[in-house]
Coordinates of C-alpha atoms in Angstrom, one line a residue:
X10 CA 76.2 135.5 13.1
X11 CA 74.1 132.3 13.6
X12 CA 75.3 131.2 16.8
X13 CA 72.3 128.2 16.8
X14 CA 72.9 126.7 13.8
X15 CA 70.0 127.4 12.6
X16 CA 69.9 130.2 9.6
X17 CA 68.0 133.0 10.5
X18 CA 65.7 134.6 8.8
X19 CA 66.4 137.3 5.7
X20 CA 65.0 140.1 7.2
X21 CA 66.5 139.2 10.5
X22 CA 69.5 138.7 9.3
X23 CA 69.3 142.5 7.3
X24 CA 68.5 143.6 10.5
X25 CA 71.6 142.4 12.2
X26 CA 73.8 144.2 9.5
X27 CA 72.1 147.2 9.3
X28 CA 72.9 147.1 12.6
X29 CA 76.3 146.4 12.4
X30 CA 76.6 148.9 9.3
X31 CA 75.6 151.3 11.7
X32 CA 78.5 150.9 14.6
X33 CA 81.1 148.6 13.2
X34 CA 84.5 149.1 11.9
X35 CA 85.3 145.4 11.3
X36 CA 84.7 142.3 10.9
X37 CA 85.6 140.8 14.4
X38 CA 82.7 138.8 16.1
X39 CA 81.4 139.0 19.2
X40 CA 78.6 138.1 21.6
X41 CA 76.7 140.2 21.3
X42 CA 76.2 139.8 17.9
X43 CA 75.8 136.1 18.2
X44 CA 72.9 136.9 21.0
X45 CA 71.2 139.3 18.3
X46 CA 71.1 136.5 16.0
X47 CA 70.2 133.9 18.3
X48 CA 67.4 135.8 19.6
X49 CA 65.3 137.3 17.3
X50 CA 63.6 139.6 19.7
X51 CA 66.5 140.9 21.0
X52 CA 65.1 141.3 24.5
X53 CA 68.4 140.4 25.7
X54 CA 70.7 143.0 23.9
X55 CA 71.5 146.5 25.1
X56 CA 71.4 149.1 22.6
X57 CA 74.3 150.7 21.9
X58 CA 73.5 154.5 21.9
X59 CA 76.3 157.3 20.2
X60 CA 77.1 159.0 23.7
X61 CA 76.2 163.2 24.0
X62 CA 79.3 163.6 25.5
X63 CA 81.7 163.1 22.6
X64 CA 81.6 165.2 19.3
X65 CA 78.3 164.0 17.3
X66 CA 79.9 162.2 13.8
X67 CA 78.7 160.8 10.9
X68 CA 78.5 156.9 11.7
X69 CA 81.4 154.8 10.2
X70 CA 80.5 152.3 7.7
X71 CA 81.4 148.5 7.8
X72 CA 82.8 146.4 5.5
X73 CA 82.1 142.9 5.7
X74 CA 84.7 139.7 5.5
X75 CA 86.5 140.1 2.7
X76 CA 84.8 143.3 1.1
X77 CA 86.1 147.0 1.5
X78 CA 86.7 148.1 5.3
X79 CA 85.9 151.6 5.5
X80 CA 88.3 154.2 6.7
X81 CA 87.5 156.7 9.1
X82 CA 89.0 159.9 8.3
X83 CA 91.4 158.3 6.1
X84 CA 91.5 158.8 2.5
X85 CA 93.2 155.8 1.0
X86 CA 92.2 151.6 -0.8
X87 CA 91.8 149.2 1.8
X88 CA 95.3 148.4 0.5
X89 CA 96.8 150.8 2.2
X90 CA 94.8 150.5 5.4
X91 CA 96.0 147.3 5.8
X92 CA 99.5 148.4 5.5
X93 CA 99.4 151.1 7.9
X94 CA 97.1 148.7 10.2
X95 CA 100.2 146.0 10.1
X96 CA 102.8 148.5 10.3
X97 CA 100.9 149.6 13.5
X98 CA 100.8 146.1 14.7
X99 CA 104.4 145.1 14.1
X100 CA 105.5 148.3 15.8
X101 CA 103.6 147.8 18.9
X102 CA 103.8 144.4 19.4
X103 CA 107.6 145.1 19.5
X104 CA 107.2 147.8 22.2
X105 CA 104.7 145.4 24.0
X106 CA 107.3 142.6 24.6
X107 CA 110.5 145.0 25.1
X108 CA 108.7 147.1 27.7
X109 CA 107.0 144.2 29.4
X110 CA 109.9 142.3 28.9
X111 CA 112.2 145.2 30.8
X112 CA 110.0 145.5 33.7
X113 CA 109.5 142.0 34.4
X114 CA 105.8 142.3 34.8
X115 CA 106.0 138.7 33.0
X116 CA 107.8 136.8 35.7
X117 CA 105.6 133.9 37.1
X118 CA 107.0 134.6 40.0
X119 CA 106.1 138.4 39.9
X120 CA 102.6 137.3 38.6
X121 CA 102.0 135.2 41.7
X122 CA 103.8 137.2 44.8
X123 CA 101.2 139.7 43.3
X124 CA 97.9 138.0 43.6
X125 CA 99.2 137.2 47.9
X126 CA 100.3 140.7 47.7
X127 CA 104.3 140.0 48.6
X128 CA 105.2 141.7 45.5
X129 CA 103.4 145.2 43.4
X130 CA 105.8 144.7 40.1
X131 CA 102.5 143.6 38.3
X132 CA 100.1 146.3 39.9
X133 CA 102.6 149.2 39.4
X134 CA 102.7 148.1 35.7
X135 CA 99.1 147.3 35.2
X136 CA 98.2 151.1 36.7
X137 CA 100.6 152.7 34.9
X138 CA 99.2 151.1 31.1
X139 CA 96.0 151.4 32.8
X140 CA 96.2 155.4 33.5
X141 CA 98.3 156.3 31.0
X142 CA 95.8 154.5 28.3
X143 CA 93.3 156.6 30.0
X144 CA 95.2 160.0 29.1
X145 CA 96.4 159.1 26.0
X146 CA 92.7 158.1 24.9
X147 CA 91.4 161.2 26.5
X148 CA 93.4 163.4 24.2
X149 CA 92.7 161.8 20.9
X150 CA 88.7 162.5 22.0
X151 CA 89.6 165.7 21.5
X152 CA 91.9 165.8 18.8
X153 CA 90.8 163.2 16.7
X154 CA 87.1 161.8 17.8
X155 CA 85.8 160.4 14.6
X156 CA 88.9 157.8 15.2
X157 CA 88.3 157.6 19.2
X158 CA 84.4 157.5 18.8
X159 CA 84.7 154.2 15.7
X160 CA 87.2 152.5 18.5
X161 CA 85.1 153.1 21.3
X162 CA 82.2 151.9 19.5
X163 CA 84.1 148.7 18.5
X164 CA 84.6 148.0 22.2
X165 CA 81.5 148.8 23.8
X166 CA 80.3 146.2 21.1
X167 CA 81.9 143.5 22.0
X168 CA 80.8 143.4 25.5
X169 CA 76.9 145.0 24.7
X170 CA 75.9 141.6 24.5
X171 CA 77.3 139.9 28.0
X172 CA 75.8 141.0 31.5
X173 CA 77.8 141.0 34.4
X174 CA 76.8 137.6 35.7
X175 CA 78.6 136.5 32.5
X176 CA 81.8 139.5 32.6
X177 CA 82.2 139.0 36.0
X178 CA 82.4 135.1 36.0
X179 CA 84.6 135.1 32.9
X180 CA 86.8 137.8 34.7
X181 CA 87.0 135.4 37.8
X182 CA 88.1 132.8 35.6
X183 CA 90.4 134.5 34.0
X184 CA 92.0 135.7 37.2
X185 CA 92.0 132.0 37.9
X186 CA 94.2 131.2 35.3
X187 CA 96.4 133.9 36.4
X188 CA 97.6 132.8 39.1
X189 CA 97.5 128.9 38.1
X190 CA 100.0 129.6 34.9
X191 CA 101.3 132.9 36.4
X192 CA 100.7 134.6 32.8
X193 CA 97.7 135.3 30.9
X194 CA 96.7 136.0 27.1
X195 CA 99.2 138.7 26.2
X196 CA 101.8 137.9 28.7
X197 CA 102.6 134.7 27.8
X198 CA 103.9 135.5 24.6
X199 CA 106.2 137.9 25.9
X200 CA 107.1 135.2 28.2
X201 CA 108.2 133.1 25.0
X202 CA 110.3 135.5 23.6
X203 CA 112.3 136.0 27.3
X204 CA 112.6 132.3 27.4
X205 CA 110.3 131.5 30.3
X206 CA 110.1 127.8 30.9
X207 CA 107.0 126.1 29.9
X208 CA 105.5 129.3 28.0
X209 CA 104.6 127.2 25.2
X210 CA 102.4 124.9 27.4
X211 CA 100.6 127.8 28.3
X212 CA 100.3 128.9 24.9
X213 CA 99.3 125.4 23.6
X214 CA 96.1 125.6 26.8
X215 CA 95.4 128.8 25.9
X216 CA 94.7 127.5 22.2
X217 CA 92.9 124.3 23.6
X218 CA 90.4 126.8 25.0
X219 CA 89.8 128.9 21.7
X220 CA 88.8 125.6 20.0
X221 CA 86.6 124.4 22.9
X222 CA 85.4 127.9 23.0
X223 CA 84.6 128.1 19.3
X224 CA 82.8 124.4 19.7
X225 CA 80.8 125.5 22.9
X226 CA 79.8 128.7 22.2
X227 CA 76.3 128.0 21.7
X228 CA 75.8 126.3 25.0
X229 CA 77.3 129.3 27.2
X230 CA 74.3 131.8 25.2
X231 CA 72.3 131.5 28.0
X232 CA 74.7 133.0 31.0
X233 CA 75.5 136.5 28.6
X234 CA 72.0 137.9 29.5
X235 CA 72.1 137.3 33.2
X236 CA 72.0 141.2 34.9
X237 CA 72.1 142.5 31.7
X238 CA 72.7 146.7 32.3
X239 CA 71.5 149.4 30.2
X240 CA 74.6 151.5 30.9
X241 CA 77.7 150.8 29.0
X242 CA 79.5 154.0 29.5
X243 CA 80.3 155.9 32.9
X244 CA 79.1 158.7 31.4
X245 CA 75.8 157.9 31.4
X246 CA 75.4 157.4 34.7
X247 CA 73.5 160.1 36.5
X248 CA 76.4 160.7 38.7
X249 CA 78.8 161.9 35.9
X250 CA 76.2 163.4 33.2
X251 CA 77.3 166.8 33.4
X252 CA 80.7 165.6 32.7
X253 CA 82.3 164.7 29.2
X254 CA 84.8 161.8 28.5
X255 CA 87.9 163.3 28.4
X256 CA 86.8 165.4 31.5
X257 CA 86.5 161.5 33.6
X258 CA 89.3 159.6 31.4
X259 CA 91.6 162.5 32.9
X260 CA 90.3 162.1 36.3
X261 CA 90.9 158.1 36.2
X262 CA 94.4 158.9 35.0
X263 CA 95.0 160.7 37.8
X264 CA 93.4 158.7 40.5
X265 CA 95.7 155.9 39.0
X266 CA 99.1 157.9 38.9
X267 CA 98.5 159.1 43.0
X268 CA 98.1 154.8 43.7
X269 CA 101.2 154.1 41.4
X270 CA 103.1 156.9 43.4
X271 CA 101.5 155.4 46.7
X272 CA 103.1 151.9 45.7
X273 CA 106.6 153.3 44.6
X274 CA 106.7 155.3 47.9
X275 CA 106.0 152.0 49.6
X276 CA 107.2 149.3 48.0
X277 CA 110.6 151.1 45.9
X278 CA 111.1 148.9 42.4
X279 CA 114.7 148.8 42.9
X280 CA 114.7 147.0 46.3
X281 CA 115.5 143.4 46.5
X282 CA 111.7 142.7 47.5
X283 CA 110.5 143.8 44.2
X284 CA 112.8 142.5 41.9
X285 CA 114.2 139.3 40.6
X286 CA 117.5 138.1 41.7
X287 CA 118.9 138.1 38.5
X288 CA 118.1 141.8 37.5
X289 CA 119.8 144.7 38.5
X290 CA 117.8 147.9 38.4
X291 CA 118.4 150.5 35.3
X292 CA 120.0 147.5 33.5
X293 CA 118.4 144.7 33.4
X294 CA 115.4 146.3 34.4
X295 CA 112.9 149.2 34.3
X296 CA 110.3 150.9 36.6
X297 CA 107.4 148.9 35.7
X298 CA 105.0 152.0 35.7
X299 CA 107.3 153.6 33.3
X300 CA 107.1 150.5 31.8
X301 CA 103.3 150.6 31.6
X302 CA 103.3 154.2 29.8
X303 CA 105.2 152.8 27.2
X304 CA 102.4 149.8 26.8
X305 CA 99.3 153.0 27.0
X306 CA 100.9 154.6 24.2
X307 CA 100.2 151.7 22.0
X308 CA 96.8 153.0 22.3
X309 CA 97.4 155.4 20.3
X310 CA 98.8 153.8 16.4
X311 CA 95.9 151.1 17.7
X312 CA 92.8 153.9 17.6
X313 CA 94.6 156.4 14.8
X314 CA 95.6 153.0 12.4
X315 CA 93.6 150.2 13.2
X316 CA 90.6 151.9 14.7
X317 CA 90.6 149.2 18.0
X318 CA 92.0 149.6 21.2
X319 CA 94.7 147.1 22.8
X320 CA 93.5 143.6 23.2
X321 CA 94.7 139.5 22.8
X322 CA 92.4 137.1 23.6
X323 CA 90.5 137.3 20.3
X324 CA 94.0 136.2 18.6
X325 CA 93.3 132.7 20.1
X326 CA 90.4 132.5 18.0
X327 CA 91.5 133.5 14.4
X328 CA 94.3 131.6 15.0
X329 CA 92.7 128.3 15.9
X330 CA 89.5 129.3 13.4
X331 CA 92.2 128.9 10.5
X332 CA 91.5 125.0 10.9
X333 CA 88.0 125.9 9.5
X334 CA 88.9 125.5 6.1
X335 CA 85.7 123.8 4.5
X336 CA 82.7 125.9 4.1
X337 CA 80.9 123.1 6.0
X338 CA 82.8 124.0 9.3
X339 CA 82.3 127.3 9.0
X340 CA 78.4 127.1 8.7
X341 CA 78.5 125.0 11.3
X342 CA 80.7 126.6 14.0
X343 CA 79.7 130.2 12.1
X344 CA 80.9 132.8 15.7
X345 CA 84.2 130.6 15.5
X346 CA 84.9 131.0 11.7
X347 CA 84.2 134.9 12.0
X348 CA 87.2 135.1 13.5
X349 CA 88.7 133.4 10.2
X350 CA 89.5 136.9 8.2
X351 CA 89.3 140.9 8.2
X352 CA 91.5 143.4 9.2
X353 CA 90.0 143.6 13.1
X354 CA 90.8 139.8 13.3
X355 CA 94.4 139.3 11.7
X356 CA 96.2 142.4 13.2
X357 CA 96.0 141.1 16.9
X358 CA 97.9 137.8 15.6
X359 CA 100.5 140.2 14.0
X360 CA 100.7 142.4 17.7
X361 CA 101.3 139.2 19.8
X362 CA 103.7 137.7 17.2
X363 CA 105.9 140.7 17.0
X364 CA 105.4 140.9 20.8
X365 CA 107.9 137.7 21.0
X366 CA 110.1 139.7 18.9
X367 CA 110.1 142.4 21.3
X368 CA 110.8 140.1 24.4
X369 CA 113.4 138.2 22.6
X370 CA 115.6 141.2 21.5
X371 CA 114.9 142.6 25.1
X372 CA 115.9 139.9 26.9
X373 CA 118.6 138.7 25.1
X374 CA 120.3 142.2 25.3
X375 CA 119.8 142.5 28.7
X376 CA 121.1 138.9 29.3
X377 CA 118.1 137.8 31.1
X378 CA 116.8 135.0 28.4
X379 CA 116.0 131.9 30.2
X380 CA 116.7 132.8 33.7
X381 CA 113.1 132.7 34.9
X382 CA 111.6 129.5 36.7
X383 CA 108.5 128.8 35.0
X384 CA 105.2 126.9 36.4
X385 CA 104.6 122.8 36.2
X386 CA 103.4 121.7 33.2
X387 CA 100.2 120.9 34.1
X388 CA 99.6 124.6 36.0
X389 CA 100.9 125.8 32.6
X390 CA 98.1 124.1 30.5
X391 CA 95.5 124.2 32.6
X392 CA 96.2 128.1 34.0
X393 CA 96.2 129.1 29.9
X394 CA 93.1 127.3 29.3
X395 CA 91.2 129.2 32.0
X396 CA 93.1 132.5 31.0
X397 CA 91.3 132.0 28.3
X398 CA 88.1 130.4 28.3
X399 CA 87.7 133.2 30.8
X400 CA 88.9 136.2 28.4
X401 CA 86.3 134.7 26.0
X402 CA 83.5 134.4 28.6
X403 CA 83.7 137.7 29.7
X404 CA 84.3 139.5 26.1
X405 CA 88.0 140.7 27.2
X406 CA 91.1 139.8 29.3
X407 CA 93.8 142.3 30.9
X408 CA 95.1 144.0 28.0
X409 CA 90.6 144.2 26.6
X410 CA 89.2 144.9 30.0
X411 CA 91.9 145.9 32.3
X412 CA 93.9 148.4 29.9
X413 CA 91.5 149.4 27.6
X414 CA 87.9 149.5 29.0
X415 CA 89.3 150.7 31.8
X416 CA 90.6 153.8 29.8
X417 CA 87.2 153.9 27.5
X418 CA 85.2 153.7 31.0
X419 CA 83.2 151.0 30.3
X420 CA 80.9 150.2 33.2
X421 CA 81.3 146.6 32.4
X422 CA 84.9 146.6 32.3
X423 CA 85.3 148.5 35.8
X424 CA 83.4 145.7 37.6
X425 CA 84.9 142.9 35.5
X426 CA 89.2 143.9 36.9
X427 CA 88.3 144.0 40.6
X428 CA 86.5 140.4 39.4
X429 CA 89.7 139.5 37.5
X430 CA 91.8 140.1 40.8
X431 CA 89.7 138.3 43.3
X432 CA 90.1 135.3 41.1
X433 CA 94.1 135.3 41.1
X434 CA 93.2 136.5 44.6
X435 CA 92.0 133.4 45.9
X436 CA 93.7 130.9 44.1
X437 CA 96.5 132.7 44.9
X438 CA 96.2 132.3 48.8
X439 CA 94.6 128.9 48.7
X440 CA 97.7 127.5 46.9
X441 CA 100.6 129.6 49.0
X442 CA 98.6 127.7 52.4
X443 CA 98.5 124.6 51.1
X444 CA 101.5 124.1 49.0
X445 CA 103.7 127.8 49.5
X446 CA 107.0 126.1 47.8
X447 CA 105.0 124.9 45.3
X448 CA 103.1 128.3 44.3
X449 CA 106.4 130.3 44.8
X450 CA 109.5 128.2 46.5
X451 CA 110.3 126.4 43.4
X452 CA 110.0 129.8 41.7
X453 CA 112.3 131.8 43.6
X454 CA 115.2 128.4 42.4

């Protein structure tokens, strides 16, 4: 993808899809493929290298935009990919927004008691998807690695490219945003469907940000190799060689499930600290870690149907990228316009969309539509454009880096989250000093 408008040459350009042939699935973009193309020596761009630790299989090959995806393990046209792939979508994006939805992990209010740590809602539901995502990945290593190795791959490159100057200050960002909106890229869907006010300002910055993302690309090139790594997977490092993936998915699972239990000990979902006035507990509301194992097993119709792991900031950019209707656009703005069409671009769109669905039915059942406060307008705009130019910066937002690369052990990912929180972090505690009824007072109304 020519990221410097500037064609590249054949052979290069061979190169790159040889490349791509090699490890990809579909035709999303990303980074790193935009820093192969804009540098032809590639000095900058860690090679992705099939892991020892996984079942050795025959490399999956790609289909390009609008040519024939290939299936991995499954027999069938790319017809019928596509129809289990939005089936998939559709029926996770419904459990998405009901189970966020029910444990009022969406709240603004929750979002930002969280980041000045006066509330764990969001943590207890963020640890649960987080560890459960872990163990459900863990097993399909083992039961079905030609699906878990293509998804795995499909992660790892998307962030190959970026070094952690560039994941961690997009993470930052990001966490930023957080707490400035009190939603980020996924949530705020949800937070449509429950009738959150000002959601769709936050939607509407969070697009503003794909389009000046998709116009700027070129000009943030530079920052991705910064403290570029050579290790993409925990299981490379020395430290854990001897063990396999499933073997250290399983033992962050369980490292996660002993902090959830800590917090529930400590801080019990049902008491009036925790949740919203408006809820009552086992009615209106759910344990958020429960909650969050619901979320972790959308991992698995994600890896088995659409061979991709959970993730929403990309869905910014194919949406907006469907302005890029003249062939002229798209050779100009060519890492924007790749978001235009293929399979690994549309189904997030599908996810988040059905996601409202999800909320909506939830929260209308439950009688909880509309009763959340909601941010300003302006923290709403400019919080989602953050969220987002953030998500984009570093190559993944909470659902990319906190749920799934988390579970896949990406390196990258690990030290992006902590990253992600410091950002809400301080923003968080700067605002509650200086202003507390405006970060949470006129919340709690």
């Amino acid at each position: 993808m020519d990221c410097t408008h500037q064609r590249p040459p054949p052979e290069h350009t061979m190169q790159v899809q040889e490349r791509k042939a090699q490890y990809r699935l579909d035709s999303r973009p990303d980074d790193a493929t935009d820093n192969l193309l804009a540098s032809p020596q590639r000095n900058d761009i860690v090679s992705i290298q099939p892991s020892p630790h996984v079942v050795s299989m025959p490399p999956p090959s790609y289909g390009s935009i609008d040519k024939k995806e290939a299936d991995v393990g499954v027999e069938g046209s790319t017809k019928s990919r596509w129809l289990y792939a939005v089936a998939a979508s559709i029926a996770m994006g419904l459990v998405f927004g009901a189970a966020m939805d029910m444990g009022k992990v969406t709240l603004p209010l929750v979002i930002r008691e969280q980041f000045i740590f006066k509330r764990f809602i969001m943590l207890k539901m963020f640890l649960g998807a987080s560890g459960s995502s872990a163990f459900f990945i863990a097993i399909l290593s083992i039961i079905a690695p030609r699906e878990f190795e293509a998804a795995r791959t499909e992660f790892m490159g998307c962030v190959e490219g970026k070094g952690i100057f560039a994941t961690g200050l997009g993470a930052f960002i990001l966490g930023c945003g957080m707490a400035l909106a009190g939603s980020c890229p996924g949530m705020v869907l949800v937070q449509l469907g429950s009738g959150v006010a000002n959601a769709y300002i936050t939607l509407i910055g969070g697009l503003c940000a794909g389009i000046f993302y998709g116009i700027a690309q070129p000009y943030f090139l530079p920052l991705f190799p910064i403290a570029q790594i050579q290790t993409l997977r925990v299981e490379e490092l020395p430290l854990f060689s001897s063990l396999k993936y499933w073997q250290l998915a399983m033992i962050m699972f369980a490292m996660l499930a002993i902090v959830v239990v800590l917090l529930e000990v400590f801080f019990p979902w049902e008491s009036s600290t925790e949740l919203p006035s408006f809820t009552q507990p086992w009615k209106s509301a759910l344990p958020p870690e429960l909650m969050g194992v619901f979320i972790g097993m959308n991992q698995i119709p994600a890896i088995l149907f659409i061979h991709d792991t959970l993730g929403s900031s990309s869905a910014y950019m194919t949406c907006t990228s469907q302005a890029l209707v003249t062939s002229s656009l798209q050779e100009r703005f060519i890492h924007w316009s790749g978001f235009r069409t293929g399979l690994g671009n549309i189904w997030q769109p599908v996810y988040l969309a059905a996601a409202i669905i999800g909320a909506l039915i939830s929260s209308t059942g439950t009688g909880t539509f509309g009763k959340a406060a909601g941010v300003t307008p302006a923290e709403a705009f400019f919080g989602g454009f953050l969220a987002i130019l953030g998500s984009r910066i570093a190559s993944g937002c909470t659902s990319g880096h906190g749920l799934s690369g988390i579970a896949l052990l990406s390196v990258k990912s690990i030290l992006a989250v902590p990253l992600m929180f410091a950002g809400g972090i301080l923003v968080g505690y700067n605002y509650d000093y200086e202003d507390p009824m405006g970060y949470r007072g006129n919340l709690m109304q």
